[in-house]
GROMACS .gro file of C-alpha atoms in nm:
model
  205
    1UNK     CA    1  -2.215  18.389  -3.064
    2UNK     CA    2  -2.314  18.413  -2.664
    3UNK     CA    3  -2.171  18.226  -2.434
    4UNK     CA    4  -2.395  17.943  -2.254
    5UNK     CA    5  -2.471  17.925  -1.899
    6UNK     CA    6  -2.315  17.705  -1.697
    7UNK     CA    7  -2.553  17.425  -1.543
    8UNK     CA    8  -2.662  17.448  -1.194
    9UNK     CA    9  -2.462  17.235  -0.958
   10UNK     CA   10  -2.673  16.977  -0.787
   11UNK     CA   11  -2.622  17.196  -0.457
   12UNK     CA   12  -2.768  17.496  -0.655
   13UNK     CA   13  -3.019  17.280  -0.770
   14UNK     CA   14  -3.172  17.191  -0.434
   15UNK     CA   15  -3.129  17.553  -0.298
   16UNK     CA   16  -3.322  17.669  -0.629
   17UNK     CA   17  -3.580  17.416  -0.581
   18UNK     CA   18  -3.646  17.451  -0.190
   19UNK     CA   19  -3.700  17.868  -0.295
   20UNK     CA   20  -3.937  17.739  -0.549
   21UNK     CA   21  -4.116  17.525  -0.308
   22UNK     CA   22  -4.137  17.809  -0.041
   23UNK     CA   23  -4.283  18.001  -0.301
   24UNK     CA   24  -4.565  17.778  -0.441
   25UNK     CA   25  -4.658  17.606  -0.131
   26UNK     CA   26  -4.674  17.918   0.108
   27UNK     CA   27  -4.796  17.806   0.441
   28UNK     CA   28  -4.665  17.441   0.426
   29UNK     CA   29  -4.393  17.276   0.599
   30UNK     CA   30  -4.120  17.193   0.367
   31UNK     CA   31  -4.046  16.807   0.385
   32UNK     CA   32  -3.704  16.673   0.274
   33UNK     CA   33  -3.913  16.420   0.101
   34UNK     CA   34  -4.110  16.652  -0.103
   35UNK     CA   35  -3.766  16.867  -0.197
   36UNK     CA   36  -3.644  16.540  -0.268
   37UNK     CA   37  -3.910  16.498  -0.538
   38UNK     CA   38  -3.895  16.843  -0.658
   39UNK     CA   39  -3.521  16.821  -0.745
   40UNK     CA   40  -3.575  16.438  -0.880
   41UNK     CA   41  -3.318  16.274  -0.629
   42UNK     CA   42  -3.315  16.049  -0.343
   43UNK     CA   43  -3.317  16.178  -0.015
   44UNK     CA   44  -2.989  16.067   0.053
   45UNK     CA   45  -2.858  16.240  -0.232
   46UNK     CA   46  -2.985  16.551  -0.064
   47UNK     CA   47  -2.802  16.493   0.242
   48UNK     CA   48  -2.511  16.455   0.055
   49UNK     CA   49  -2.486  16.815  -0.022
   50UNK     CA   50  -2.647  16.920   0.289
   51UNK     CA   51  -2.599  16.733   0.638
   52UNK     CA   52  -2.956  16.872   0.740
   53UNK     CA   53  -3.276  17.073   0.640
   54UNK     CA   54  -3.114  17.368   0.853
   55UNK     CA   55  -2.810  17.361   0.627
   56UNK     CA   56  -3.045  17.386   0.329
   57UNK     CA   57  -3.188  17.659   0.497
   58UNK     CA   58  -2.869  17.837   0.595
   59UNK     CA   59  -2.783  17.814   0.233
   60UNK     CA   60  -3.041  18.021   0.119
   61UNK     CA   61  -2.988  18.303   0.386
   62UNK     CA   62  -2.650  18.302   0.293
   63UNK     CA   63  -2.749  18.359  -0.067
   64UNK     CA   64  -2.967  18.665   0.045
   65UNK     CA   65  -2.705  18.818   0.234
   66UNK     CA   66  -2.408  18.781  -0.030
   67UNK     CA   67  -2.693  18.912  -0.291
   68UNK     CA   68  -2.801  19.226  -0.112
   69UNK     CA   69  -2.482  19.308   0.057
   70UNK     CA   70  -2.266  19.267  -0.244
   71UNK     CA   71  -2.512  19.539  -0.425
   72UNK     CA   72  -2.515  19.769  -0.118
   73UNK     CA   73  -2.163  19.758  -0.172
   74UNK     CA   74  -2.179  19.903  -0.506
   75UNK     CA   75  -2.437  20.117  -0.397
   76UNK     CA   76  -2.210  20.291  -0.141
   77UNK     CA   77  -1.942  20.321  -0.417
   78UNK     CA   78  -2.138  20.477  -0.686
   79UNK     CA   79  -2.367  20.713  -0.443
   80UNK     CA   80  -2.206  21.001  -0.266
   81UNK     CA   81  -2.545  21.142  -0.122
   82UNK     CA   82  -2.651  20.984   0.203
   83UNK     CA   83  -3.017  21.035   0.148
   84UNK     CA   84  -2.995  20.858  -0.212
   85UNK     CA   85  -2.777  20.594  -0.040
   86UNK     CA   86  -3.017  20.544   0.206
   87UNK     CA   87  -3.333  20.523  -0.034
   88UNK     CA   88  -3.149  20.299  -0.268
   89UNK     CA   89  -3.067  20.055   0.011
   90UNK     CA   90  -3.404  20.066   0.143
   91UNK     CA   91  -3.550  20.001  -0.220
   92UNK     CA   92  -3.294  19.730  -0.312
   93UNK     CA   93  -3.420  19.510   0.002
   94UNK     CA   94  -3.777  19.559  -0.095
   95UNK     CA   95  -3.752  19.485  -0.464
   96UNK     CA   96  -3.510  19.184  -0.383
   97UNK     CA   97  -3.807  19.050  -0.157
   98UNK     CA   98  -4.063  19.118  -0.394
   99UNK     CA   99  -3.884  18.933  -0.675
  100UNK     CA  100  -3.797  18.627  -0.440
  101UNK     CA  101  -4.148  18.544  -0.308
  102UNK     CA  102  -4.009  18.221  -0.178
  103UNK     CA  103  -3.704  18.365  -0.009
  104UNK     CA  104  -3.911  18.652   0.152
  105UNK     CA  105  -4.080  18.366   0.363
  106UNK     CA  106  -3.724  18.338   0.533
  107UNK     CA  107  -3.661  18.712   0.541
  108UNK     CA  108  -3.996  18.713   0.732
  109UNK     CA  109  -3.914  18.453   0.951
  110UNK     CA  110  -4.297  18.291   0.854
  111UNK     CA  111  -4.082  17.948   0.722
  112UNK     CA  112  -3.892  17.931   1.001
  113UNK     CA  113  -4.115  17.844   1.288
  114UNK     CA  114  -4.061  17.500   1.445
  115UNK     CA  115  -3.695  17.513   1.319
  116UNK     CA  116  -3.390  17.551   1.522
  117UNK     CA  117  -3.342  17.871   1.670
  118UNK     CA  118  -2.997  17.914   1.506
  119UNK     CA  119  -3.174  17.966   1.184
  120UNK     CA  120  -3.396  18.277   1.297
  121UNK     CA  121  -3.091  18.430   1.498
  122UNK     CA  122  -2.934  18.413   1.137
  123UNK     CA  123  -3.197  18.606   1.000
  124UNK     CA  124  -3.252  18.856   1.251
  125UNK     CA  125  -2.847  18.917   1.246
  126UNK     CA  126  -2.934  18.977   0.838
  127UNK     CA  127  -3.167  19.260   0.947
  128UNK     CA  128  -2.947  19.425   1.228
  129UNK     CA  129  -2.643  19.409   0.956
  130UNK     CA  130  -2.886  19.616   0.725
  131UNK     CA  131  -2.980  19.842   1.019
  132UNK     CA  132  -2.607  19.884   1.106
  133UNK     CA  133  -2.544  19.991   0.741
  134UNK     CA  134  -2.782  20.240   0.754
  135UNK     CA  135  -2.671  20.381   1.057
  136UNK     CA  136  -2.356  20.422   0.956
  137UNK     CA  137  -2.451  20.580   0.636
  138UNK     CA  138  -2.640  20.865   0.872
  139UNK     CA  139  -2.319  20.909   1.052
  140UNK     CA  140  -2.140  20.977   0.771
  141UNK     CA  141  -2.376  21.250   0.638
  142UNK     CA  142  -2.270  21.472   0.883
  143UNK     CA  143  -1.932  21.454   0.815
  144UNK     CA  144  -1.962  21.434   0.420
  145UNK     CA  145  -2.212  21.671   0.363
  146UNK     CA  146  -2.302  21.851   0.667
  147UNK     CA  147  -2.633  21.681   0.724
  148UNK     CA  148  -2.804  21.555   1.030
  149UNK     CA  149  -3.072  21.321   1.070
  150UNK     CA  150  -3.404  21.448   1.231
  151UNK     CA  151  -3.385  21.158   1.495
  152UNK     CA  152  -3.100  21.021   1.688
  153UNK     CA  153  -2.914  20.806   1.411
  154UNK     CA  154  -2.984  20.466   1.585
  155UNK     CA  155  -3.370  20.574   1.605
  156UNK     CA  156  -3.352  20.703   1.258
  157UNK     CA  157  -3.206  20.417   1.085
  158UNK     CA  158  -3.452  20.148   1.319
  159UNK     CA  159  -3.735  20.311   1.160
  160UNK     CA  160  -3.627  20.249   0.790
  161UNK     CA  161  -3.503  19.918   0.895
  162UNK     CA  162  -3.858  19.820   1.055
  163UNK     CA  163  -4.021  19.976   0.707
  164UNK     CA  164  -3.828  19.740   0.499
  165UNK     CA  165  -3.901  19.437   0.764
  166UNK     CA  166  -4.255  19.557   0.779
  167UNK     CA  167  -4.337  19.570   0.400
  168UNK     CA  168  -4.191  19.234   0.375
  169UNK     CA  169  -4.405  19.116   0.645
  170UNK     CA  170  -4.710  19.245   0.467
  171UNK     CA  171  -4.591  19.066   0.139
  172UNK     CA  172  -4.558  18.718   0.312
  173UNK     CA  173  -4.911  18.765   0.503
  174UNK     CA  174  -5.095  18.826   0.175
  175UNK     CA  175  -4.974  18.542   0.026
  176UNK     CA  176  -4.751  18.777  -0.186
  177UNK     CA  177  -5.074  18.972  -0.307
  178UNK     CA  178  -4.948  19.324  -0.159
  179UNK     CA  179  -4.603  19.425  -0.327
  180UNK     CA  180  -4.341  19.559  -0.084
  181UNK     CA  181  -4.262  19.872  -0.311
  182UNK     CA  182  -4.629  19.973  -0.378
  183UNK     CA  183  -4.663  20.328  -0.272
  184UNK     CA  184  -4.294  20.339  -0.258
  185UNK     CA  185  -4.240  20.668  -0.386
  186UNK     CA  186  -4.530  20.819  -0.182
  187UNK     CA  187  -4.400  20.654   0.121
  188UNK     CA  188  -4.049  20.757   0.031
  189UNK     CA  189  -4.123  21.128   0.030
  190UNK     CA  190  -4.228  21.112   0.353
  191UNK     CA  191  -3.960  20.919   0.502
  192UNK     CA  192  -3.645  21.099   0.331
  193UNK     CA  193  -3.844  21.438   0.345
  194UNK     CA  194  -3.777  21.464   0.686
  195UNK     CA  195  -3.494  21.213   0.744
  196UNK     CA  196  -3.194  21.479   0.733
  197UNK     CA  197  -3.138  21.852   0.788
  198UNK     CA  198  -2.838  22.077   0.736
  199UNK     CA  199  -2.642  22.136   1.049
  200UNK     CA  200  -2.644  22.488   0.998
  201UNK     CA  201  -2.993  22.479   1.061
  202UNK     CA  202  -3.126  22.520   1.423
  203UNK     CA  203  -3.260  22.196   1.598
  204UNK     CA  204  -3.606  22.141   1.571
  205UNK     CA  205  -3.777  22.185   1.877
   0.00000   0.00000   0.00000
């Protein structure tokens, strides 16, 4: 007998409904009145769980952070190769956005226009953290594998992070038609193929 999935808490129901509305009402500003109708509760009930709409958005950002970086920790534990780590981390971010269209609007910052600046800062910090993680992987490549990035470490990590942000932005702007993972294998052959070289080689001119 399979174990039944525990029911969602009211807080989780609210966040799930908000993510769904971000996906289905692309381009529209989400109101607490509309969200309350989606959940099937009063606006007062929403505010018992979240003091403001900003806190609801923060709850989704916290979910994105936890989901991505918990999986990144597993990648670092399971994958010893620096190049494979970079590939898997970038692919993870793209796949997560693709599977969660509503959350991709948060990652792009599209839905945060007109909201408190704190939310845009939180979202920027998530991508800064992703870039820092990639930078750490590239720095360790020389120590662990005798490899060095073709570009300075900061520039290489920024390139990969910018690629992730750009593909997510395309996804949101296309109203979720242009998937972030489209052409992934071909694009990674170009990105990954020139990313690292052995330190025994001479530095390219």
